[in-house]
Coordinates of C-alpha atoms and ligand atoms in Angstrom, one line a residue:
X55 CA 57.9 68.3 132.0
X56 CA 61.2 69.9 131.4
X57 CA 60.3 73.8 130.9
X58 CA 61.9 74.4 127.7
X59 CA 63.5 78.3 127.3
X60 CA 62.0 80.6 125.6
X61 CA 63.5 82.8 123.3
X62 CA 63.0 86.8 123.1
X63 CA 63.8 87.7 119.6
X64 CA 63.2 84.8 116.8
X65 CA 63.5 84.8 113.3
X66 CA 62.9 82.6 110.9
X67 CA 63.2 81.9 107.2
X68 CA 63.2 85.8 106.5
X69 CA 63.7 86.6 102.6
X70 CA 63.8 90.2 102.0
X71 CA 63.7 91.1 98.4
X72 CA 64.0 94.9 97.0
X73 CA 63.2 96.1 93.2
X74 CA 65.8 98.0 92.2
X75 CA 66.7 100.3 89.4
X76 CA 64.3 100.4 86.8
X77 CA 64.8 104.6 86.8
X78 CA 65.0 104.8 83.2
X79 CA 62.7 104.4 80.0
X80 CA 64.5 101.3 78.6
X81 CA 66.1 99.8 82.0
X82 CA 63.5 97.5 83.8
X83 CA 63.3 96.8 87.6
X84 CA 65.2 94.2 89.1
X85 CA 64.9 92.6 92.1
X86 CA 67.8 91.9 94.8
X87 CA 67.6 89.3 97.5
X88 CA 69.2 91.2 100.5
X89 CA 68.4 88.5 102.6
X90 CA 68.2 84.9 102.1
X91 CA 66.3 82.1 104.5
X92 CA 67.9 83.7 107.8
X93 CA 66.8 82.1 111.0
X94 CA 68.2 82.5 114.8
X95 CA 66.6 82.9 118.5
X96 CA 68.0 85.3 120.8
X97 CA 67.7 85.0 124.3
X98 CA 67.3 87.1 127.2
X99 CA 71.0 88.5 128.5
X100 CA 72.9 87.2 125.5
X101 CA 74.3 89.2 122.4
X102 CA 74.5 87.9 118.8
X103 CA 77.1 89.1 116.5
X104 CA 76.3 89.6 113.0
X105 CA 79.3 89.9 110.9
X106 CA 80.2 89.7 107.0
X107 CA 81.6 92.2 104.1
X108 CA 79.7 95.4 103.2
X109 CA 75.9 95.0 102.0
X110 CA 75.6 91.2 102.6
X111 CA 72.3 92.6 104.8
X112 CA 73.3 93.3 108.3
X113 CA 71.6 96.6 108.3
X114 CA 69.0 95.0 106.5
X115 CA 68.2 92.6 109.4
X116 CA 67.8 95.5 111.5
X117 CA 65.9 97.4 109.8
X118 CA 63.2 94.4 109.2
X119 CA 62.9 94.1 112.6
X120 CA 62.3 97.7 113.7
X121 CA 59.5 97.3 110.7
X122 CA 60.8 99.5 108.2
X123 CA 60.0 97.1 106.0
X124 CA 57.8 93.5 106.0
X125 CA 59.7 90.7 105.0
X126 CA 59.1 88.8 101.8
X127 CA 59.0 85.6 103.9
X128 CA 59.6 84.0 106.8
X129 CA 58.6 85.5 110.1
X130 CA 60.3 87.7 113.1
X131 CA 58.6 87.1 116.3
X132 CA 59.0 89.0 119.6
X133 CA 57.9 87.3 123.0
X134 CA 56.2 84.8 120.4
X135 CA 54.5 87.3 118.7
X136 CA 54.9 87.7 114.7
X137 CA 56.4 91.7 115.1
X138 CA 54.9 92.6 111.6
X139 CA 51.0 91.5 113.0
X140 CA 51.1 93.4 115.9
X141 CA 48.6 96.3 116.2
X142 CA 47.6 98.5 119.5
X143 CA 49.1 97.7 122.6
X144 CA 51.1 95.3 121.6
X145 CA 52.5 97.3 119.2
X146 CA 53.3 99.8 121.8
X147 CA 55.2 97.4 123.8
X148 CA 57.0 96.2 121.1
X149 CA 58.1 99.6 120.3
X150 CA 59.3 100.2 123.7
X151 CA 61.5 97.3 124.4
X152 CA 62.8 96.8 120.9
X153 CA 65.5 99.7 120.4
X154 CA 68.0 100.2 117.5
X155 CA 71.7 101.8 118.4
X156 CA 73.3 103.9 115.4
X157 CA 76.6 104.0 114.1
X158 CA 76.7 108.0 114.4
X159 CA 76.3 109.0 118.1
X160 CA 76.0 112.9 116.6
X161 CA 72.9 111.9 115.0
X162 CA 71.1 110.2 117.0
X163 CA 70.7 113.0 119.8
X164 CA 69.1 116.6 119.4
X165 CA 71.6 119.2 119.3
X166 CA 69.2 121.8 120.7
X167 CA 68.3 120.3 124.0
X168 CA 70.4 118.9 127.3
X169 CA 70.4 115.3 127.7
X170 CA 67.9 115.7 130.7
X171 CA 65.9 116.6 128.3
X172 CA 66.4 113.4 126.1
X173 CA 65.7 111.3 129.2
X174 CA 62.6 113.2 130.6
X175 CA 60.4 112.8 127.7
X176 CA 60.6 108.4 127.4
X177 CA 60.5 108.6 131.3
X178 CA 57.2 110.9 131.3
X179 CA 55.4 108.8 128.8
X180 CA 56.5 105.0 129.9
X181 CA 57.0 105.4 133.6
X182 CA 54.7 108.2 134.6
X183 CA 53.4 106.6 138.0
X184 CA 57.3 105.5 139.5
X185 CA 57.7 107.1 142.6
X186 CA 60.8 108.8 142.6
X187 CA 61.0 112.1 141.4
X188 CA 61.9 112.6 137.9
X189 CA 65.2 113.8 139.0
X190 CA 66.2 111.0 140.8
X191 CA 65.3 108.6 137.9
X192 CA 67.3 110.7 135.1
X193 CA 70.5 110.5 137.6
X194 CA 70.1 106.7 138.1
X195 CA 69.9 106.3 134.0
X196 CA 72.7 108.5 133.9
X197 CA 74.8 106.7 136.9
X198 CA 73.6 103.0 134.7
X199 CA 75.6 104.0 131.7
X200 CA 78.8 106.1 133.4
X201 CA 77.8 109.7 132.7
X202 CA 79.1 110.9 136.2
X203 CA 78.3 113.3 137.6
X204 CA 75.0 112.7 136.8
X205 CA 73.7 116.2 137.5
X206 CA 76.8 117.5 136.0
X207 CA 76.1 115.6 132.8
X208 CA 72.9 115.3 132.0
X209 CA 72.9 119.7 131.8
X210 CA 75.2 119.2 128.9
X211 CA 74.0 119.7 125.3
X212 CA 75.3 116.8 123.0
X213 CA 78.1 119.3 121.8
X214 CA 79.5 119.5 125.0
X215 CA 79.6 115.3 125.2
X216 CA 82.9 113.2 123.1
X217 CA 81.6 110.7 120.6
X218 CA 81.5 107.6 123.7
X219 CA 80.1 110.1 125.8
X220 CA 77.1 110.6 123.2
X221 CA 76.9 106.8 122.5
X222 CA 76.2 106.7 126.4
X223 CA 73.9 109.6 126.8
X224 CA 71.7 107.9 123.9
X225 CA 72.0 103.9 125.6
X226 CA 70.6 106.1 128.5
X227 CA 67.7 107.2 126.3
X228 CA 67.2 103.7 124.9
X229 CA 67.2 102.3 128.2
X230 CA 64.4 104.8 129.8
X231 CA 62.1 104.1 126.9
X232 CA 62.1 100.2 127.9
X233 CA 65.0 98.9 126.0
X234 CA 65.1 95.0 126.4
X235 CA 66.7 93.8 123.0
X236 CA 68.8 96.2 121.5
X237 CA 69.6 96.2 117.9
X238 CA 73.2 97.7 118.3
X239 CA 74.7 98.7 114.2
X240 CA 78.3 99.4 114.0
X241 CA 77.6 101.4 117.9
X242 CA 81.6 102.0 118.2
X243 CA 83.1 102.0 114.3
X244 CA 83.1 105.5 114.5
X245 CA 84.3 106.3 118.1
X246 CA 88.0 106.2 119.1
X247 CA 89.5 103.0 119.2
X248 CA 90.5 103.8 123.2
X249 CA 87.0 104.9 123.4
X250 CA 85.4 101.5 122.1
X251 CA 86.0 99.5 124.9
X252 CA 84.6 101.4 127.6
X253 CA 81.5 101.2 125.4
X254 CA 81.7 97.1 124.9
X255 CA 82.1 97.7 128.5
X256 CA 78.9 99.0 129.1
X257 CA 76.7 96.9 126.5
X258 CA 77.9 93.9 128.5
X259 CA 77.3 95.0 132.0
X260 CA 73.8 95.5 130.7
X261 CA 74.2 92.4 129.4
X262 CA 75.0 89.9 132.1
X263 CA 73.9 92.4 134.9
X264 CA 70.6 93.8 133.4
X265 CA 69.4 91.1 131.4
X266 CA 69.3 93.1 128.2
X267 CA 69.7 91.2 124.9
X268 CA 71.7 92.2 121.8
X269 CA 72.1 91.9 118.2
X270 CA 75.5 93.3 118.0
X271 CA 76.3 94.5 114.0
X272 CA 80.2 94.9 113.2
X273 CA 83.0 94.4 110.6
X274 CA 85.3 94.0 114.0
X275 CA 85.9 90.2 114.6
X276 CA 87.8 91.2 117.6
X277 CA 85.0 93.0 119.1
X278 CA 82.7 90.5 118.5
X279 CA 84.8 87.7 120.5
X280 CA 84.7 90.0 123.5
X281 CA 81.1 91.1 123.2
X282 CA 79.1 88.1 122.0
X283 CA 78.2 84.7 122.8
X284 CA 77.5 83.8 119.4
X285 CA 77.6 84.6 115.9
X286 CA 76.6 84.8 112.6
X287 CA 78.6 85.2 109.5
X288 CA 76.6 86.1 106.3
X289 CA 77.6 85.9 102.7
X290 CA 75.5 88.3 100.0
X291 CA 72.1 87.6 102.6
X292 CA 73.0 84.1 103.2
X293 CA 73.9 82.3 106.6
X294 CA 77.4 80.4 106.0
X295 CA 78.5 79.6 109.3
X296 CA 76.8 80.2 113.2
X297 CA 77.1 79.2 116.5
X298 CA 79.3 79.4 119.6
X299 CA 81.8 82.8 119.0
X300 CA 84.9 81.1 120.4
X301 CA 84.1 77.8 118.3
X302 CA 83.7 79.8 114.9
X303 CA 86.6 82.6 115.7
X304 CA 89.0 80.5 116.7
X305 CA 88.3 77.4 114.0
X306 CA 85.9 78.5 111.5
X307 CA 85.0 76.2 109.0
X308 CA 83.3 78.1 106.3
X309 CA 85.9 79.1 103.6
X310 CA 84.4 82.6 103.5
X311 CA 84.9 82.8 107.2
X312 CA 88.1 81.3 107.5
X313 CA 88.9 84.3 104.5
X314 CA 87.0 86.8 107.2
X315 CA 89.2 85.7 110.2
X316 CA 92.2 85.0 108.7
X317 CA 92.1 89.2 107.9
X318 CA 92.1 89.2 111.7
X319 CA 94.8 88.1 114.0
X320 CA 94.1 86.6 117.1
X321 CA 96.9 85.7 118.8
X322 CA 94.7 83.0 120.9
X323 CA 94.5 80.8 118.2
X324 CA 96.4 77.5 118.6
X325 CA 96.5 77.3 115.1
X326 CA 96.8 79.3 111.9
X327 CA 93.7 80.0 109.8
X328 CA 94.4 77.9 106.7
X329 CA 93.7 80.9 104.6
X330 CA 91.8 80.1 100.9
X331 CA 92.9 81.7 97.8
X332 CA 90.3 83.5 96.2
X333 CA 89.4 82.5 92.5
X334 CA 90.5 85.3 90.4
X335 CA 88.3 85.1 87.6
X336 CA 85.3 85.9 89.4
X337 CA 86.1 87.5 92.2
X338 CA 83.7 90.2 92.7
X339 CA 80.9 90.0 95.4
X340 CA 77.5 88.0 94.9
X341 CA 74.7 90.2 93.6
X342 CA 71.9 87.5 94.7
X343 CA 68.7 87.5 93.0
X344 CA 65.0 85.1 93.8
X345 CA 66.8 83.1 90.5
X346 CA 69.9 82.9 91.5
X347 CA 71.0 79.0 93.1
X348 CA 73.2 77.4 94.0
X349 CA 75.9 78.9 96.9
X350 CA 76.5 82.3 97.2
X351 CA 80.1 82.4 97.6
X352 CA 81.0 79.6 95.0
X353 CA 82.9 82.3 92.6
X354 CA 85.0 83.1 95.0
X355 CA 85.4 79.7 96.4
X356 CA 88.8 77.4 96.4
X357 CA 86.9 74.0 97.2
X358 CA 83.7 75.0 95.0
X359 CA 82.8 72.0 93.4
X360 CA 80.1 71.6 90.6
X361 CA 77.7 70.8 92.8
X362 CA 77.8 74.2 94.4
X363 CA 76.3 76.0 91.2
X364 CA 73.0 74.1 91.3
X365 CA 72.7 73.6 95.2
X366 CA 72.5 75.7 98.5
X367 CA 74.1 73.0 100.9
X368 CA 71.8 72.7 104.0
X369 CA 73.1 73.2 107.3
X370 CA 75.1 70.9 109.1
X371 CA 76.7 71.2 112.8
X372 CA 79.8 70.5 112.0
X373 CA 80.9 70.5 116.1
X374 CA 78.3 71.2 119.1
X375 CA 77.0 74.2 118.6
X376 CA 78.5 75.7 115.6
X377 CA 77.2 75.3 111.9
X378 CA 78.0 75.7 108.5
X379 CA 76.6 75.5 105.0
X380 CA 79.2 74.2 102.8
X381 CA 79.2 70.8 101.2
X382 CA 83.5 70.7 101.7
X383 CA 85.1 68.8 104.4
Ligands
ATP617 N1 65.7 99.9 100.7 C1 66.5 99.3 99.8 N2 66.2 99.3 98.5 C2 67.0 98.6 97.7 N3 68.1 97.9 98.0 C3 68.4 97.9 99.4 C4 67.6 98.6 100.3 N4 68.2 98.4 101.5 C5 69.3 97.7 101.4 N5 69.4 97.4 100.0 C6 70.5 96.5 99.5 O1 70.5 95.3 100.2 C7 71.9 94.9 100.4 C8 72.2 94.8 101.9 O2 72.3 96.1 102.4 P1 72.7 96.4 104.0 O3 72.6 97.8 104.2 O4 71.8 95.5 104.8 O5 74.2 95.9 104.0 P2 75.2 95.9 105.3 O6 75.7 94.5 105.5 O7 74.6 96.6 106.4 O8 76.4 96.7 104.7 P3 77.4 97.8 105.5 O9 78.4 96.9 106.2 O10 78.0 98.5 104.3 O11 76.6 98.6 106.4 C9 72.8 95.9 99.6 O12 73.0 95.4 98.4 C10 71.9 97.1 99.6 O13 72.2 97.9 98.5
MG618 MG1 75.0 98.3 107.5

């Protein structure tokens, strides 16, 4: 029997609904859909983009799946195991290999203490019985992620580190706890564009040479071409188009993701994004509720058609390996 593979990361059907407002004596609580029957596997060594406009639920994915919160629906499973079930040890694992990277490298470390510091605590609580001395396994995290000299390095205290620098100390970190699928938000919008790359750089060396998986979060198409192997594009917490990145960059079929690329040039691209012209009416973004029908993005659609009110189009693979929702073409 053909051994069928296994994915690491796999969600499916995940609603997440928040009440919202409500604060004052007259105004009730309403409740938003942040995230809308969203479903994709991840596999080990491979890094999924997820890309759309402000608040269509990025952030939101990640943060369900480092268990913030519990989903209204659907399930996330890790290693086949339903992430919001687990209890004890597995819970522990879970912890350890499933890592989030911020968008705010001067967060994310403690300003008081030297990055040797920030590596020496994961490595003293999940690898206590490796035989190397401890110095010799902070260097080789150190040497993994380009902060050379090690010893040089890791004496620094976050201040003394650049913004890429910091992004690298704390993949370090990440990747001492037990890192194997990395939740990676916005990791470079706030670095220096010449800085960016060398940090794609690293995320896919420990891609394709350590087998780490990654959800990669960004507004930057470009970024997400070089990085990823596939992607998603969502519309107010609804999956519009998915699949292989080159097939949906370079000839996206969704109208909302032709709209998204189209604000990117490519210069790869045999042929021009035939860009759609927004409805002007009703042009501002989705607010999606558990009532709500029909497709998201239908005011802002040019081929909406009536149909679109009452319907969420299912998916369709429109060619191999890339899928869209849309009832047009
Ligand atoms: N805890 C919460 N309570 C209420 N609403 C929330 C909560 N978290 C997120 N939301 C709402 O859910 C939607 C999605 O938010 P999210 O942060 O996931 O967006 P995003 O795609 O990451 O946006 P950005 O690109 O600006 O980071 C937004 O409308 C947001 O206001
Ligand atoms: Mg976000």
């Amino acid at each position: 029997m053909k051994e069928e593979k296994q994915p690491i990361f796999s969600v499916k059907n995940v609603v997440m609904d928040f009440k919202v407002g409500g604060k004052g004596f007259f105004s009730a609580k309403k409740t938003l859909r942040a995230l809308n029957d969203i479903s994709f596997d991840l596999y080990k060594g491979e890094a999924l983009a997820i890309v759309g406009e402000s608040g269509c639920g990025k952030s939101t994915i990640c943060r369900v799946a480092m268990r913030f919160y519990n989903p209204t629906s659907g399930t996330m499973n890790f290693e086949n195991n339903n992430i919001h079930k687990l209890k004890g040890d597995g819970l522990k694992i879970y912890r350890q290999k499933s890592q989030m990277i911020f968008q705010d490298p001067f967060s994310s470390l403690n300003p008081l203490h030297n990055i040797y510091y920030h590596l020496e605590r994961p490595l003293k609580l999940y690898h206590p019985s490796n035989k190397k001395t401890m110095k010799e396994k902070m260097d080789e995290y150190l040497t993994m992620v380009g902060l050379v000299p090690p010893e040089e390095q890791g004496s620094k205290n976050p201040y003394q580190l650049s913004g890429g620098q910091r992004q690298r100390a704390y993949l370090a970190r990440i990747l001492a706890v037990g890192a194997e699928v990395i939740f990676a938000d916005e990791p470079t919008s706030m670095l220096d564009v010449s800085i960016r790359l060398g940090i794609l750089n690293l995320m896919n060396k420990l891609k394709t040479e350590n087998g780490k998986s990654f959800i990669y979060i960004t507004h930057d198409i470009a970024t997400a071409r070089y990085f990823a192997d596939r992607i998603i594009v969502l519309y107010a917490g609804h999956m519009v188009e998915w699949g292989e990145v080159n097939k949906v960059i370079l000839n996206p079929k969704h109208p909302y993701t032709k709209l998204l690329i189209a604000a990117a040039p490519d210069p790869e691209r045999e042929e021009a994004v035939e860009l759609p012209v927004l409805k002007d009416e009703e042009s501002e973004v989705t607010v999606w509720t558990p009532e709500s029908k029909g497709c998201p993005f239908r005011s802002r659609c040019p081929v909406a058609e009536e149909r679109c009110s009452r319907e969420f189009p299912e998916a369709r693979e429109v060619s191999e390996g890339q899928f869209i929702r849309c009832f047009h073409q």
